[in-house]
PDB file of C-alpha atoms in Angstrom:
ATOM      1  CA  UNK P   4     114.999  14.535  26.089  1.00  0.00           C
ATOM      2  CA  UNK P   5     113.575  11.041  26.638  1.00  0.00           C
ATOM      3  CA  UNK P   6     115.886   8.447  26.474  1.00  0.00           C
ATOM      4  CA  UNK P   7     114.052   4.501  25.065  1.00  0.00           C
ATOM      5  CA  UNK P   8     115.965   1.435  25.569  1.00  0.00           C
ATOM      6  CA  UNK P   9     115.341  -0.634  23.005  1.00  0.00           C
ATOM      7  CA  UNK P  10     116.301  -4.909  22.989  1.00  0.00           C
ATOM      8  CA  UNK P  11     116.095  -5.243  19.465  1.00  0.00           C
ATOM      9  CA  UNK P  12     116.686  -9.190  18.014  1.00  0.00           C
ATOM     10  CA  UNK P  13     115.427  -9.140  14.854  1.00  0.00           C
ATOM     11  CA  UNK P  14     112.171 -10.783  15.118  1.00  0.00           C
ATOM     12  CA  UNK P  15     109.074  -9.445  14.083  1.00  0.00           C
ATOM     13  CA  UNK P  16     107.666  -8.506  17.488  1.00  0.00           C
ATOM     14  CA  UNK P  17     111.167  -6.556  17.876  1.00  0.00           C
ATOM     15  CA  UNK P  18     110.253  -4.974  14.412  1.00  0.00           C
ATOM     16  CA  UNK P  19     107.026  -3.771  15.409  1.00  0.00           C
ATOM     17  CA  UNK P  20     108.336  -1.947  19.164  1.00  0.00           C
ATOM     18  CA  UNK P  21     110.832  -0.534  16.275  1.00  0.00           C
ATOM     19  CA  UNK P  22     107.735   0.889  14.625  1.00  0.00           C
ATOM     20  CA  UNK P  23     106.088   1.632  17.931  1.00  0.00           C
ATOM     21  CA  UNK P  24     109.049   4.376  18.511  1.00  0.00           C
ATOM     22  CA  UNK P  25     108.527   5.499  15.192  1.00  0.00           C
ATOM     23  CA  UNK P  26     104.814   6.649  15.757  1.00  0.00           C
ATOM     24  CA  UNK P  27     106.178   7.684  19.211  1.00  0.00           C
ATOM     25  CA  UNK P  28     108.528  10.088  17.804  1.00  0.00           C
ATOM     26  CA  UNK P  29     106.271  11.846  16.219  1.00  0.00           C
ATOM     27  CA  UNK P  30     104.857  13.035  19.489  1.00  0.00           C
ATOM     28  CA  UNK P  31     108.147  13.750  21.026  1.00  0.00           C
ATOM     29  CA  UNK P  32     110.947  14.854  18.707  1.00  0.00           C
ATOM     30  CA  UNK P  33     112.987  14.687  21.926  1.00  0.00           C
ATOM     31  CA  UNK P  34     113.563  11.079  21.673  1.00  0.00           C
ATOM     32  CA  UNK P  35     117.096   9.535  21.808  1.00  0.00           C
ATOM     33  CA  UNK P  36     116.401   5.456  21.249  1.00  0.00           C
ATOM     34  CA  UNK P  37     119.582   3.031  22.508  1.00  0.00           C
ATOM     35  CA  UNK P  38     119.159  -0.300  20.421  1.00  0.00           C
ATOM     36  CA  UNK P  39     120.608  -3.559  22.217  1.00  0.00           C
ATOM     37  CA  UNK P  40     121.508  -6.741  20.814  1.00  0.00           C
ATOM     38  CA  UNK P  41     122.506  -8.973  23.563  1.00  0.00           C
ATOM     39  CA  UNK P  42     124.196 -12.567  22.061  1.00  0.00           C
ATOM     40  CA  UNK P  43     124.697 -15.255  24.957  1.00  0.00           C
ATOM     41  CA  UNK P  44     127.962 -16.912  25.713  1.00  0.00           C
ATOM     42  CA  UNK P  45     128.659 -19.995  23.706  1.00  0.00           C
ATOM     43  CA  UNK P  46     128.507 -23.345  25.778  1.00  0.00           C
ATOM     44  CA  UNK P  47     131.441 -25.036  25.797  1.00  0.00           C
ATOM     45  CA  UNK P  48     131.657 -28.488  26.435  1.00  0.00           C
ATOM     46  CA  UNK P  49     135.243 -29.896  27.396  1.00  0.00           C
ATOM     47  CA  UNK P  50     138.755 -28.077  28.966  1.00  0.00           C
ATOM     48  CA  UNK P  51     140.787 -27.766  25.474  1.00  0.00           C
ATOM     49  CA  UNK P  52     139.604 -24.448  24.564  1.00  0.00           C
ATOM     50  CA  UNK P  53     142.360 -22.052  23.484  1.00  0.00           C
ATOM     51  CA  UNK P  54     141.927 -18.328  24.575  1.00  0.00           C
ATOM     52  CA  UNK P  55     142.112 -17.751  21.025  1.00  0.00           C
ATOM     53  CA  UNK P  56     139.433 -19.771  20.309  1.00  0.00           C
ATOM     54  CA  UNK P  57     137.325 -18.295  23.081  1.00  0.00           C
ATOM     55  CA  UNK P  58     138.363 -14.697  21.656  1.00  0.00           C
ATOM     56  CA  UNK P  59     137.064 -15.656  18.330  1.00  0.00           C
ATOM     57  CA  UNK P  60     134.031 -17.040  19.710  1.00  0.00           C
ATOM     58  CA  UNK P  61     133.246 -13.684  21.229  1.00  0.00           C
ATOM     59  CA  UNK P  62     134.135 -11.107  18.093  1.00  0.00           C
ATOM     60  CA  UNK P  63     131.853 -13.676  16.148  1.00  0.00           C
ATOM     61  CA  UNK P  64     128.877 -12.863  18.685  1.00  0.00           C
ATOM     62  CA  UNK P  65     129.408  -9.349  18.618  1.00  0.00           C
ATOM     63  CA  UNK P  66     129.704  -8.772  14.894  1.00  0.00           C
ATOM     64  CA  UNK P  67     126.809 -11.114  14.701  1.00  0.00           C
ATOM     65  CA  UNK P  68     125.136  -8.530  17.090  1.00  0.00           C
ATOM     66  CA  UNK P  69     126.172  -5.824  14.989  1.00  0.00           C
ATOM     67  CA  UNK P  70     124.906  -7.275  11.714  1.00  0.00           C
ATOM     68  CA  UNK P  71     121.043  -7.470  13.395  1.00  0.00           C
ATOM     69  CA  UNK P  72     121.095  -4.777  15.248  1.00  0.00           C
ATOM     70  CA  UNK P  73     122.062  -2.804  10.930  1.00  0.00           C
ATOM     71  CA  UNK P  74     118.286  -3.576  10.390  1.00  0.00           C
ATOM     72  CA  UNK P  75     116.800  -1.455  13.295  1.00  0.00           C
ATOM     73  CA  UNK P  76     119.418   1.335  12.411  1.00  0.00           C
ATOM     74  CA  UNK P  77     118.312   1.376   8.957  1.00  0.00           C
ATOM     75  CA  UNK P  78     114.713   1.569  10.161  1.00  0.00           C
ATOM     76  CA  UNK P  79     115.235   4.476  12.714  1.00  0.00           C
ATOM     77  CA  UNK P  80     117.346   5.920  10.625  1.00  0.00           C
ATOM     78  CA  UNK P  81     114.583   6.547   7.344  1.00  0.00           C
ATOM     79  CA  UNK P  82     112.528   7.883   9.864  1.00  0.00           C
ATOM     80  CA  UNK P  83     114.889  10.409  11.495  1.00  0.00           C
ATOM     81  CA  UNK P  84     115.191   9.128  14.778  1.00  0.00           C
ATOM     82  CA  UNK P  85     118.130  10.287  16.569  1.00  0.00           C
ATOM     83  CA  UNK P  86     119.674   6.379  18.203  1.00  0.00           C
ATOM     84  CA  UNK P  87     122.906   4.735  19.169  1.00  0.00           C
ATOM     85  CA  UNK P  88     123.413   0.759  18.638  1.00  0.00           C
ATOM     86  CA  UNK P  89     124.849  -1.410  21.459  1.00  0.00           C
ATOM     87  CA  UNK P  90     125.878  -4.878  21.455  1.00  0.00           C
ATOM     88  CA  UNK P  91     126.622  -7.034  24.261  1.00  0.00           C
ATOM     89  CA  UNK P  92     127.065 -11.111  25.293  1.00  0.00           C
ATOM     90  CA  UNK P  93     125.968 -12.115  28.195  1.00  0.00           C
ATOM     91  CA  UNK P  94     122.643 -12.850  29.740  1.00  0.00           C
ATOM     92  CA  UNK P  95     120.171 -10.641  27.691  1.00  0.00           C
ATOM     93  CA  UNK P  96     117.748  -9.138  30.891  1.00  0.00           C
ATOM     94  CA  UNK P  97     120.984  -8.588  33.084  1.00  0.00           C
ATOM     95  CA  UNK P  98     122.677  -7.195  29.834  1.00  0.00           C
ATOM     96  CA  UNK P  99     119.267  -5.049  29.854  1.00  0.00           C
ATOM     97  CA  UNK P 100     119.165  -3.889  33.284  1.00  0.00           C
ATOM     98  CA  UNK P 101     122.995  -2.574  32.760  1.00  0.00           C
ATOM     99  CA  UNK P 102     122.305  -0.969  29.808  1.00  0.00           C
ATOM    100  CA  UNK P 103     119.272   1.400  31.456  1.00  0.00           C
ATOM    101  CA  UNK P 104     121.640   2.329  34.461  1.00  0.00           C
ATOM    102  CA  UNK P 105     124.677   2.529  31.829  1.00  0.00           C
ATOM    103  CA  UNK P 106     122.724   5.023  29.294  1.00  0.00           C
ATOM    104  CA  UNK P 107     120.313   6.947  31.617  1.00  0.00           C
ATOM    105  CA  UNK P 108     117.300   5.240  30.111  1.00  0.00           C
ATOM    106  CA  UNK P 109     113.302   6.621  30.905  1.00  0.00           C
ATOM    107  CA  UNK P 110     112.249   3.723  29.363  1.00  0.00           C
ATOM    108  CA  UNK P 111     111.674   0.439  27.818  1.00  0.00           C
ATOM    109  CA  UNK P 112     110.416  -0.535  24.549  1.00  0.00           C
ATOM    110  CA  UNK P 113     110.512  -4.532  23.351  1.00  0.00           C
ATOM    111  CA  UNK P 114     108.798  -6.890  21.798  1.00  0.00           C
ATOM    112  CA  UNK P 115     107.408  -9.828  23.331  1.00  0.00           C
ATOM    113  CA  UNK P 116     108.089 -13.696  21.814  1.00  0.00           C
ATOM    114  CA  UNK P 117     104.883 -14.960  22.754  1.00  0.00           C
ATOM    115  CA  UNK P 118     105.736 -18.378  24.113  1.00  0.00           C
ATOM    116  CA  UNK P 119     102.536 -18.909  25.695  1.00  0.00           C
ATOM    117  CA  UNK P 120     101.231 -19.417  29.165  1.00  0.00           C
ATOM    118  CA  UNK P 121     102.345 -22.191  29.857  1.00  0.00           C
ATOM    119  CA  UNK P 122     106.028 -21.914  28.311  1.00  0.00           C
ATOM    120  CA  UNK P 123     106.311 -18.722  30.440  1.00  0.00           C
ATOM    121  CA  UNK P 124     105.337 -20.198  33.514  1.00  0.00           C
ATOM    122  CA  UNK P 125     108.275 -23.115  32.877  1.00  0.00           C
ATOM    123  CA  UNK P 126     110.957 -21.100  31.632  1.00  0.00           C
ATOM    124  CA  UNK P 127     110.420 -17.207  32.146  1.00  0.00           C
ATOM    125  CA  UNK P 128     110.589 -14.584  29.653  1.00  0.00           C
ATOM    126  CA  UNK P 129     113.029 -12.259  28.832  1.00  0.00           C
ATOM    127  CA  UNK P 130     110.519  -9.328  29.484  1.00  0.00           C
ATOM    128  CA  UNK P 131     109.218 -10.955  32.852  1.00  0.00           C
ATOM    129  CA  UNK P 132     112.533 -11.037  33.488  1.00  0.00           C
ATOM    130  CA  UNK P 133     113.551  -7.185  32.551  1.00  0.00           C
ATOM    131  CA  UNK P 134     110.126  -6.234  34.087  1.00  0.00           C
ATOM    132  CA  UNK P 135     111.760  -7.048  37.571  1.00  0.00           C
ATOM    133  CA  UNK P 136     115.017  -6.289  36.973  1.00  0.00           C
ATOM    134  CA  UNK P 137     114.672  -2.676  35.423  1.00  0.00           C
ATOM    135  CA  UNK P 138     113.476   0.289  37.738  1.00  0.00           C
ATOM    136  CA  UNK P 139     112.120   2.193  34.748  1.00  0.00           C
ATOM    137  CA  UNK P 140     108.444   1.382  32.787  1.00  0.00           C
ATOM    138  CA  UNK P 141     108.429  -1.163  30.227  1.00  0.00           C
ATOM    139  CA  UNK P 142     106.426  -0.861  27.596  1.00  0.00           C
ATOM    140  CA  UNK P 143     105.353  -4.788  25.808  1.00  0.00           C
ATOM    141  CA  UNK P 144     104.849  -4.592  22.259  1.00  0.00           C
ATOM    142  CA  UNK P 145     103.087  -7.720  20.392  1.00  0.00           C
TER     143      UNK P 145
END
């Protein structure tokens, strides 16, 4: 079985590596797809934060997770592609990198933002980022 890794947050280049491991599957009906949604921390600004508060903070993110992560289920799902959903907070190509080691993964499968050139060079990308921290091929989807 081949095991794909896929960071899925809802956008349409995250839509279309959905579709990419669609068409894949049809090649390979051994395919087992992991989706991730990874949902960073919340800043916080000040010391009067209750732990309750935090705790609150956090179930939001991860239902929030949960609730984008429904639309690449119900997409796999119409097209009979055996996949688990994960969600996560935390800093998304770290989240990413745990993930591969955590599931087993071949592969990754994600869509790219497409800041630009010169947006990349001044604050990275997610996939430049999961690129080098990853040990398994990564596959770019426009």
């Amino acid at each position: 079985m081949h095991t794909v890794l896929i960071p899925f947050d809802g956008s349409a280049s995250a839509k279309r590596a959905i579709q990419y491991l669609i068409d894949l599957s049809k090649d390979f009906a051994q395919i087992k797809v992991h989706v991730l949604n990874v949902q960073t921390e919340p800043v916080l600004y000040g010391e009067y934060v209750t732990p309750d508060l935090l705790d609150q903070l956090h179930a939001g993110a991860l239902q929030h997770a949960a609730e984008i992560n429904a639309e690449a289920t119900a997409l796999l799902g119409a097209a009979n592609v055996s996949h688990e959903t994960h969600v996560a907070t935390g800093m998304v190509a770290p989240e990413i990198a745990r993930v591969v080691k955590e599931y087993a993964c071949d592969a990754v499968v994600m869509g790219t933002r497409g800041m630009g050139s010169l947006k990349n060079l001044v604050l990275g990308s997610v996939a430049t980022q999961v690129v080098h921290e990853v040990a398994v091929p990564v596959t770019l989807v426009k």
